[in-house]
Tab-separated table of C-alpha atoms in Angstrom:
chain	number	residue	atom	x	y	z
A	1	MET	CA	89.895	-97.236	-96.729
A	2	LEU	CA	87.210	-97.441	-99.524
A	3	ALA	CA	85.467	-99.923	-97.417
A	4	LEU	CA	85.183	-98.332	-94.304
A	5	ALA	CA	84.483	-94.874	-96.026
A	6	ASP	CA	80.901	-96.959	-97.555
A	7	ARG	CA	80.778	-98.148	-94.319
A	8	ILE	CA	80.748	-94.353	-92.793
A	9	ALA	CA	78.937	-92.628	-96.037
A	10	GLY	CA	75.928	-95.435	-94.995
A	11	LEU	CA	75.696	-94.753	-90.930
A	12	ASN	CA	75.279	-91.340	-92.124
A	13	GLU	CA	72.928	-91.736	-94.465
A	14	GLN	CA	71.349	-94.212	-92.146
A	15	GLN	CA	71.608	-91.202	-89.590
A	16	LEU	CA	70.404	-89.001	-92.659
A	17	ASP	CA	67.130	-90.292	-92.425
A	18	ALA	CA	66.202	-90.981	-89.140
A	19	GLY	CA	66.821	-87.730	-88.813
A	20	ASN	CA	64.525	-86.483	-91.737
A	21	GLN	CA	61.718	-88.757	-90.508
A	22	GLN	CA	61.819	-87.879	-86.779
A	23	VAL	CA	61.859	-83.826	-88.218
A	24	VAL	CA	58.894	-85.191	-90.074
A	25	SER	CA	57.076	-87.021	-87.543
A	26	LEU	CA	57.667	-83.676	-84.791
A	27	LEU	CA	55.954	-81.582	-88.219
A	28	VAL	CA	52.718	-83.902	-87.989
A	29	SER	CA	52.544	-84.162	-83.968
A	30	PHE	CA	53.119	-80.313	-84.394
A	31	GLN	CA	50.045	-79.270	-87.403
A	32	THR	CA	47.840	-81.503	-85.202
A	33	ARG	CA	48.621	-80.270	-81.532
A	34	LEU	CA	47.561	-76.615	-83.732
A	35	LEU	CA	44.867	-77.706	-85.459
A	36	LEU	CA	43.623	-78.787	-82.231
A	37	THR	CA	44.105	-75.986	-80.932
A	38	LEU	CA	42.348	-73.627	-83.270
A	39	LEU	CA	39.741	-76.430	-83.344
A	40	ALA	CA	39.175	-75.716	-79.577
A	41	ALA	CA	39.668	-72.056	-79.971
A	42	LEU	CA	36.643	-71.712	-82.320
A	43	ALA	CA	34.784	-73.875	-80.389
A	44	LEU	CA	36.051	-71.549	-77.539
A	45	GLY	CA	34.564	-68.295	-79.481
A	46	LEU	CA	31.867	-69.936	-80.493
A	47	GLY	CA	30.393	-70.631	-77.133
A	48	LEU	CA	31.327	-67.266	-76.304
A	49	ALA	CA	29.553	-65.098	-78.812
A	50	LEU	CA	26.327	-67.631	-79.024
A	51	PHE	CA	26.221	-66.865	-74.865
A	52	THR	CA	26.853	-63.262	-75.528
A	53	MET	CA	24.599	-63.087	-77.867
A	54	ARG	CA	21.642	-64.737	-75.622
A	55	LYS	CA	22.072	-62.296	-72.752
A	56	ILE	CA	21.929	-59.567	-74.671
A	57	LEU	CA	19.057	-60.263	-76.551
A	58	SER	CA	17.783	-61.442	-72.863
A	59	LEU	CA	18.886	-57.852	-71.478
A	60	GLU	CA	16.932	-56.308	-75.274
A	61	GLY	CA	13.985	-58.330	-74.031
A	62	GLN	CA	14.238	-57.271	-70.383
A	63	ALA	CA	15.316	-53.656	-71.503
A	64	ARG	CA	12.275	-53.549	-73.789
A	65	LEU	CA	9.436	-55.242	-70.509
A	66	GLN	CA	10.317	-52.327	-68.512
A	67	TYR	CA	9.729	-49.808	-70.742
A	68	VAL	CA	6.715	-50.914	-71.714
A	69	GLU	CA	5.711	-51.189	-68.009
A	70	MET	CA	7.144	-47.532	-67.319
A	71	ALA	CA	5.285	-46.649	-70.233
A	72	ASP	CA	1.604	-47.988	-69.390
A	73	LEU	CA	2.456	-46.560	-65.305
A	74	SER	CA	2.956	-43.175	-66.994
A	75	ALA	CA	-0.445	-43.527	-68.619
A	76	ARG	CA	-2.052	-44.532	-65.693
A	77	LEU	CA	0.008	-41.534	-63.112
A	78	VAL	CA	-1.202	-39.252	-66.494
A	79	GLN	CA	-4.769	-40.531	-66.039
A	80	ALA	CA	-4.635	-41.220	-62.229
A	81	GLN	CA	-3.343	-36.775	-62.189
A	82	GLU	CA	-6.470	-35.884	-64.948
A	83	GLU	CA	-8.615	-37.368	-62.880
A	84	GLU	CA	-7.119	-35.990	-59.552
A	85	ARG	CA	-7.455	-33.067	-61.215
A	86	ARG	CA	-11.003	-32.879	-62.523
A	87	SER	CA	-12.604	-34.278	-58.995
A	88	LEU	CA	-10.650	-31.134	-57.495
A	89	SER	CA	-12.148	-29.099	-59.784
A	90	ARG	CA	-15.370	-30.006	-59.274
A	91	GLU	CA	-14.844	-29.840	-55.532
A	92	LEU	CA	-13.494	-26.317	-55.151
A	93	HIS	CA	-16.575	-25.350	-58.400
A	94	ASP	CA	-19.647	-27.554	-56.532
A	95	GLU	CA	-18.527	-26.651	-52.751
A	96	VAL	CA	-16.118	-23.951	-52.375
A	97	GLY	CA	-17.450	-21.179	-55.369
A	98	GLN	CA	-21.005	-22.716	-54.513
A	99	ALA	CA	-20.005	-21.531	-51.118
A	100	LEU	CA	-18.503	-18.504	-50.926
A	101	SER	CA	-21.240	-17.737	-53.194
A	102	ALA	CA	-24.121	-18.139	-50.564
A	103	VAL	CA	-21.633	-15.818	-48.446
A	104	LEU	CA	-21.949	-12.932	-51.175
A	105	VAL	CA	-25.447	-13.281	-51.838
A	106	GLU	CA	-25.892	-12.633	-47.333
A	107	LEU	CA	-22.931	-9.682	-48.184
A	108	ARG	CA	-25.080	-8.026	-50.711
A	109	ASN	CA	-28.549	-8.461	-48.634
A	110	LEU	CA	-27.008	-7.314	-45.689
A	111	SER	CA	-25.590	-4.156	-47.413
A	112	SER	CA	-28.631	-3.468	-49.278
A	113	ARG	CA	-30.248	-3.040	-45.497
A	114	LEU	CA	-27.139	-0.950	-43.547
A	115	ALA	CA	-27.794	1.064	-47.163
A	116	ALA	CA	-31.745	2.127	-46.476
A	117	ARG	CA	-30.190	2.364	-42.483
A	118	GLN	CA	-27.614	4.716	-43.527
A	119	GLU	CA	-24.941	3.662	-41.538
A	120	GLU	CA	-22.114	4.404	-43.673
A	121	GLN	CA	-19.268	2.920	-41.684
A	122	SER	CA	-20.541	-0.756	-41.044
A	123	ARG	CA	-21.460	-0.608	-44.995
A	124	GLY	CA	-17.510	0.557	-45.429
A	125	HIS	CA	-16.873	-2.995	-43.585
A	126	VAL	CA	-20.082	-5.175	-45.747
A	127	GLU	CA	-18.265	-3.735	-48.892
A	128	THR	CA	-14.854	-4.196	-47.744
A	129	ILE	CA	-16.040	-7.935	-47.438
A	130	LYS	CA	-17.913	-8.240	-50.176
A	131	GLY	CA	-14.998	-7.450	-51.905
A	132	LEU	CA	-12.500	-9.852	-50.731
A	133	VAL	CA	-15.055	-12.980	-50.965
A	134	GLU	CA	-15.520	-12.034	-54.314
A	135	SER	CA	-11.805	-12.068	-54.984
A	136	ALA	CA	-11.503	-15.364	-53.035
A	137	VAL	CA	-14.488	-17.009	-55.670
A	138	ARG	CA	-12.683	-15.279	-58.805
A	139	VAL	CA	-9.130	-17.054	-57.970
A	140	VAL	CA	-11.718	-20.444	-56.848
A	141	ARG	CA	-12.839	-20.287	-60.486
A	142	ASN	CA	-9.450	-19.966	-61.803
A	143	MET	CA	-8.130	-22.245	-59.649
A	144	ALA	CA	-10.890	-25.020	-60.875
A	145	LEU	CA	-9.965	-23.415	-64.405
A	146	LEU	CA	-6.672	-24.439	-64.796
A	147	LEU	CA	-6.986	-27.442	-62.842
A	148	ARG	CA	-9.508	-28.950	-65.326
A	149	PRO	CA	-11.885	-26.604	-67.710
A	150	SER	CA	-14.904	-27.511	-66.752
A	151	MET	CA	-16.006	-27.150	-70.053
A	152	LEU	CA	-13.805	-29.445	-71.247
A	153	ASP	CA	-15.944	-32.219	-70.629
A	154	ASP	CA	-19.019	-30.403	-71.090
A	155	LEU	CA	-18.352	-27.982	-74.080
A	156	GLY	CA	-15.757	-29.550	-75.804
A	157	LEU	CA	-12.219	-29.279	-76.974
A	158	ILE	CA	-12.244	-25.937	-79.097
A	159	PRO	CA	-14.207	-23.632	-76.519
A	160	ALA	CA	-11.805	-24.644	-73.599
A	161	LEU	CA	-8.863	-24.299	-76.608
A	162	LYS	CA	-11.234	-19.990	-77.108
A	163	TRP	CA	-11.454	-19.579	-73.229
A	164	GLN	CA	-7.407	-20.352	-72.479
A	165	ALA	CA	-6.542	-18.578	-75.364
A	166	ARG	CA	-9.101	-15.467	-74.118
A	167	GLU	CA	-7.518	-15.735	-70.647
A	168	CYS	CA	-4.197	-15.905	-72.144
A	169	SER	CA	-4.385	-13.200	-74.119
A	170	LYS	CA	-5.721	-11.057	-70.888
A	171	SER	CA	-3.318	-12.058	-68.172
A	172	THR	CA	0.023	-11.227	-70.916
A	173	SER	CA	0.305	-8.774	-73.841
A	174	MET	CA	0.534	-11.878	-76.643
A	175	ASP	CA	-2.274	-11.883	-79.082
A	176	VAL	CA	-3.500	-15.566	-79.154
A	177	SER	CA	-6.241	-16.645	-81.464
A	178	VAL	CA	-7.570	-20.239	-82.788
A	179	ASP	CA	-8.217	-21.880	-85.934
A	180	ALA	CA	-10.010	-24.828	-85.353
A	181	LYS	CA	-11.434	-27.547	-88.320
A	182	LEU	CA	-12.828	-29.980	-86.779
A	183	ASP	CA	-15.638	-32.501	-88.507
A	184	SER	CA	-16.969	-33.514	-84.518
A	185	ASP	CA	-15.805	-32.710	-81.310
A	186	GLU	CA	-16.230	-36.273	-80.604
A	187	LEU	CA	-12.885	-36.608	-80.064
A	188	PRO	CA	-11.852	-39.972	-77.581
A	189	ASP	CA	-10.980	-38.298	-73.820
A	190	ASP	CA	-7.454	-38.915	-73.719
A	191	TYR	CA	-7.020	-36.833	-77.103
A	192	LYS	CA	-9.080	-33.581	-75.982
A	193	THR	CA	-6.844	-33.914	-72.735
A	194	CYS	CA	-3.587	-34.472	-74.286
A	195	ILE	CA	-4.259	-31.200	-77.537
A	196	TYR	CA	-5.449	-28.858	-74.346
A	197	ARG	CA	-2.125	-29.796	-72.062
A	198	VAL	CA	0.062	-29.039	-74.728
A	199	VAL	CA	-1.637	-26.106	-75.350
A	200	GLN	CA	-1.904	-24.855	-72.020
A	201	GLU	CA	2.349	-26.037	-71.745
A	202	ALA	CA	3.207	-24.437	-75.052
A	203	LEU	CA	1.446	-21.285	-74.517
A	204	HIS	CA	2.841	-20.746	-70.567
A	205	ASN	CA	6.603	-21.343	-72.454
A	206	CYS	CA	5.658	-17.954	-75.029
A	207	ALA	CA	4.685	-16.237	-72.182
A	208	ARG	CA	8.109	-16.820	-70.460
A	209	HIS	CA	10.071	-16.805	-72.384
A	210	SER	CA	9.704	-16.051	-76.273
A	211	ARG	CA	8.597	-12.527	-75.633
A	212	ALA	CA	6.236	-12.612	-79.238
A	213	ALA	CA	3.323	-10.509	-79.476
A	214	THR	CA	1.050	-12.863	-81.270
A	215	VAL	CA	0.318	-16.552	-80.713
A	216	ARG	CA	-1.548	-18.746	-83.569
A	217	ILE	CA	-3.377	-22.206	-82.650
A	218	SER	CA	-4.371	-24.005	-85.390
A	219	VAL	CA	-6.432	-27.558	-84.294
A	220	GLU	CA	-6.866	-29.532	-88.577
A	221	GLN	CA	-8.749	-33.048	-88.241
A	222	GLU	CA	-8.077	-35.435	-91.683
A	223	PRO	CA	-9.096	-38.421	-92.132
A	224	ASP	CA	-6.686	-40.388	-90.866
A	225	ARG	CA	-4.652	-37.871	-88.415
A	226	LEU	CA	-4.765	-34.636	-86.379
A	227	LEU	CA	-2.634	-31.962	-86.431
A	228	LEU	CA	-1.707	-29.033	-83.938
A	229	THR	CA	0.302	-26.388	-84.775
A	230	ILE	CA	1.071	-23.270	-81.634
A	231	GLN	CA	3.523	-20.658	-84.107
A	232	ASP	CA	4.526	-17.389	-82.416
A	233	ASP	CA	6.439	-14.817	-83.406
A	234	GLY	CA	9.132	-14.433	-80.955
A	235	GLN	CA	12.694	-14.147	-80.347
A	236	GLY	CA	13.318	-18.288	-81.347
A	237	PHE	CA	15.763	-20.585	-80.138
A	238	ASP	CA	18.124	-23.007	-80.937
A	239	VAL	CA	16.376	-26.138	-80.870
A	240	ARG	CA	19.944	-28.249	-80.827
A	241	HIS	CA	21.027	-27.082	-77.487
A	242	THR	CA	18.153	-25.416	-75.822
A	243	LYS	CA	15.444	-28.199	-74.388
A	244	GLY	CA	13.653	-27.315	-71.655
A	245	LEU	CA	11.664	-29.753	-69.140
A	246	GLY	CA	8.480	-28.045	-70.533
A	247	LEU	CA	9.337	-29.132	-74.409
A	248	LEU	CA	10.137	-32.884	-72.735
A	249	GLY	CA	7.077	-33.012	-71.097
A	250	ILE	CA	5.440	-32.116	-74.746
A	251	GLN	CA	6.882	-34.283	-76.581
A	252	GLU	CA	6.067	-37.162	-74.180
A	253	ARG	CA	2.544	-36.893	-73.468
A	254	VAL	CA	2.367	-36.657	-77.443
A	255	ALA	CA	4.234	-39.791	-77.601
A	256	ARG	CA	2.233	-41.479	-74.673
A	257	LEU	CA	-0.582	-41.455	-77.247
A	258	GLY	CA	1.384	-42.932	-80.281
A	259	GLY	CA	1.509	-39.228	-81.431
A	260	THR	CA	5.208	-37.894	-83.197
A	261	CYS	CA	6.042	-34.102	-82.105
A	262	ARG	CA	8.208	-31.171	-84.120
A	263	VAL	CA	9.749	-28.184	-82.814
A	264	GLU	CA	11.099	-26.173	-85.479
A	265	SER	CA	13.258	-22.639	-84.700
A	266	GLN	CA	15.724	-20.449	-85.035
A	267	PRO	CA	16.957	-17.187	-83.380
A	268	GLY	CA	14.877	-14.360	-83.867
A	269	GLN	CA	12.550	-16.116	-86.328
A	270	GLY	CA	9.580	-17.142	-83.848
A	271	THR	CA	9.213	-21.225	-82.815
A	272	THR	CA	6.579	-23.116	-84.212
A	273	LEU	CA	5.757	-26.086	-82.190
A	274	SER	CA	3.520	-29.336	-84.339
A	275	ALA	CA	2.446	-32.239	-83.278
A	276	GLU	CA	0.155	-34.692	-85.237
A	277	LEU	CA	-2.080	-37.752	-83.504
A	278	ARG	CA	-4.056	-40.482	-84.683
A	279	PRO	CA	-7.025	-41.477	-82.975
């Protein structure tokens, strides 16, 4: 009986050892498979991350290239627009304006002759025609100046700004003044055009929306920058929630030349538009 019991106990120990070895073998196999799975997941994740980063960088590079191309295209479009405006202004001033002026001279001559003959009815018709031609001459001149003031090319930036301020004061109830402190008017044409157009758009916005009584335009040249400030005493607005196409156009025009633009305003406290350029 004891021998049989010892034999049974020995068999149990052998089976237990075999079970332990099998469990250890299964555990080692599981750990190996788990390690291989983790390594495969890490490798796959690393590869996916590298692919994603490469794709993002590629898309970012394409977007940057497209932005540069769009900025270049926008600059060329603006330049072409200014050239076309300059050409149309010259054509209106030189061709149409001179032709209408010649007609006006002939009408004056005819009016004086009719006056000598005392033909009142005919002279009245001539005076009416002369008035219409004079009105057409003024319209053509104003159109030419609005398209591209010849004084901007012939006399420079400051006379063009002062003319613009006078015209705006005549056509609106605003008192517009220009204070310029320029060492010289030898600015690049792009910068003169930019400043003129910014002032033009700002005065247009003031006349339409601000209800301002006075507008002050300041141009100041420093050694490394050019500062433009347009300040009105109008009703103001909330710059965080209101931004029209005019202001967006101003900011885009200034940014195209590498400058910065800032608008400061609060309801009831007027508006200040500041632009900084570095010619």
